[in-house]
Amino acid sequence: MGNKIQNTENESQESKFERFIGTYRKLAQKCKDENRMLLNHVCIRVEDLDATEQLLAESFGINDFLRPGGKLFKGEKELSVTWINDEFYLELMQPKDPQTLGYDSGSQPIGHLSEVGFFVPKMEDALSHLGSLGWHVTTSIEDHGARMCKIEQRERPSGFPVELIDVEL
């Protein structure tokens, strides 16, 4: 199993970050070239990033995690990311406060889906289109040369959280 995009054992965090951002920007360029949204990540809220990274590596061969730093949305403590293949990455997010939504498995807290992320060719066009379908921006930030907006469907709540990302290239 394992990640398609691998690093060397001695690779510096800075080099790892540059490699991650290079792949990220390449996918953002594909989105713009094809003028369509592209699914690029799923974010799962977890109680402990270190423990989750170790569990995923040992159990499923998902490793090579990077802590990118930078701005975070409200309620987020820290992020960890790893590419699954050339076009999709897994993002783990540890919230500032213990999770309260979801269900109790009887033995441990259950990770929650934080969002499904899409690159968009032009943020304003995507917001206009999705706004006409009842989606609303709940929060937004700009970091790493990208504008990121979390959106929700108020008229038809589905529990399907979405993040739109427009990377300046």
XYZ file of C-alpha atoms in Angstrom:
169
model
C 0.000 0.000 0.000
C 1.667 3.271 1.089
C 1.823 6.721 -0.398
C 2.697 7.229 -4.039
C 4.712 10.371 -3.300
C 7.543 9.394 -0.966
C 10.362 11.298 0.684
C 13.803 10.228 1.812
C 14.336 9.480 5.497
C 16.682 12.410 5.977
C 14.656 14.967 4.031
C 14.336 18.271 5.889
C 10.929 19.629 6.868
C 11.563 22.607 4.572
C 12.322 20.323 1.634
C 9.264 18.203 2.451
C 7.131 21.347 2.566
C 8.467 22.541 -0.813
C 7.763 19.130 -2.348
C 4.226 19.139 -0.911
C 3.506 22.677 -2.151
C 4.967 21.836 -5.579
C 2.491 18.974 -6.016
C -0.298 21.127 -4.540
C 0.380 23.939 -7.017
C 0.627 21.506 -9.954
C -2.831 20.184 -9.123
C -4.164 23.740 -8.707
C -2.797 24.534 -12.190
C -4.595 21.484 -13.617
C -7.827 22.800 -12.071
C -7.346 26.162 -13.764
C -6.237 24.647 -17.103
C -9.301 22.394 -17.215
C -11.548 25.142 -15.770
C -13.262 22.756 -13.359
C -13.297 21.911 -9.664
C -11.014 19.074 -8.592
C -11.389 17.027 -5.423
C -8.005 17.383 -3.728
C -8.314 16.320 -0.066
C -10.373 15.016 2.808
C -9.762 16.355 6.308
C -10.527 14.268 9.372
C -10.600 15.695 12.902
C -8.581 13.561 15.300
C -7.780 13.781 19.007
C -3.992 13.267 18.701
C -2.023 13.891 15.497
C 1.078 11.967 16.584
C -0.884 8.890 17.630
C -3.031 8.968 14.466
C -0.004 9.336 12.175
C 1.657 6.360 13.886
C -1.532 4.280 13.690
C -2.020 5.017 9.971
C 1.627 4.211 9.200
C 1.658 0.926 11.142
C -1.798 -0.258 10.106
C -2.223 0.977 6.538
C 1.196 2.108 5.300
C 0.049 5.730 5.123
C 3.046 7.757 6.205
C 5.250 10.656 5.147
C 3.152 13.197 7.085
C 4.061 16.882 7.099
C 2.968 19.612 9.519
C 2.655 22.576 7.123
C 2.080 25.317 9.713
C 0.540 28.596 8.592
C -2.890 30.049 9.252
C -5.621 27.849 10.633
C -9.385 28.116 10.661
C -11.104 28.932 13.955
C -11.036 25.970 16.325
C -8.096 24.239 14.659
C -4.958 23.534 16.712
C -2.664 21.861 14.152
C -2.722 20.117 10.763
C -0.863 17.158 9.321
C -0.957 16.212 5.632
C 0.269 13.454 3.327
C -0.260 12.781 -0.366
C -2.118 9.544 -1.112
C -1.397 9.879 -4.841
C -0.508 12.672 -7.298
C -3.948 14.279 -7.000
C -5.279 13.586 -3.522
C -4.021 14.145 0.007
C -5.230 13.190 3.454
C -5.371 15.992 6.004
C -5.600 15.336 9.728
C -6.704 18.200 11.957
C -6.422 18.288 15.715
C -9.004 20.701 17.150
C -8.177 23.064 20.012
C -10.926 21.567 22.155
C -12.049 17.943 22.563
C -14.615 16.831 20.017
C -18.234 16.636 21.115
C -20.131 15.761 17.912
C -20.517 12.297 16.474
C -20.930 9.109 18.413
C -19.129 7.184 21.131
C -17.621 3.885 20.009
C -17.351 2.714 23.609
C -13.570 2.645 23.547
C -12.185 5.789 21.944
C -13.210 9.116 20.403
C -14.209 8.796 16.764
C -12.541 11.091 14.212
C -14.952 13.367 12.392
C -14.965 14.530 8.807
C -13.865 18.139 8.860
C -14.316 18.865 5.150
C -13.965 17.658 1.598
C -11.712 20.060 -0.284
C -11.952 21.150 -3.911
C -9.576 23.263 -5.966
C -11.568 25.817 -7.973
C -10.344 27.670 -11.078
C -11.811 31.023 -9.941
C -13.137 31.501 -6.415
C -15.693 34.178 -7.285
C -17.171 32.076 -10.109
C -17.384 29.011 -7.850
C -18.989 31.018 -5.018
C -21.486 32.561 -7.434
C -22.446 29.172 -8.888
C -22.636 27.398 -5.534
C -24.374 30.402 -3.939
C -27.144 30.053 -6.516
C -27.556 26.475 -5.240
C -27.899 27.572 -1.603
C -24.267 27.303 -0.413
C -22.898 30.035 1.879
C -19.366 30.931 2.993
C -18.969 30.364 6.720
C -15.309 31.385 7.028
C -12.293 32.085 4.846
C -8.543 32.563 5.132
C -5.627 33.307 2.827
C -2.286 31.547 3.247
C 0.440 29.825 1.216
C -0.698 31.820 -1.844
C -4.246 30.485 -1.675
C -7.695 31.709 -0.711
C -9.651 29.048 1.162
C -13.372 29.236 1.944
C -15.417 26.833 4.047
C -18.990 26.652 2.791
C -22.204 25.065 4.005
C -25.603 24.295 2.537
C -28.186 26.047 4.742
C -31.349 25.344 2.754
C -30.656 21.601 2.495
C -28.320 20.677 5.380
C -26.531 17.439 4.557
C -23.651 17.217 7.003
C -21.318 17.357 3.980
C -18.745 20.047 4.822
C -16.849 21.611 1.890
C -13.737 23.751 1.510
C -12.977 25.590 -1.726
C -9.366 26.488 -2.561
C -8.177 28.972 -5.192
C -4.390 29.022 -5.518
C -2.748 32.093 -7.018
C -0.427 30.832 -9.761
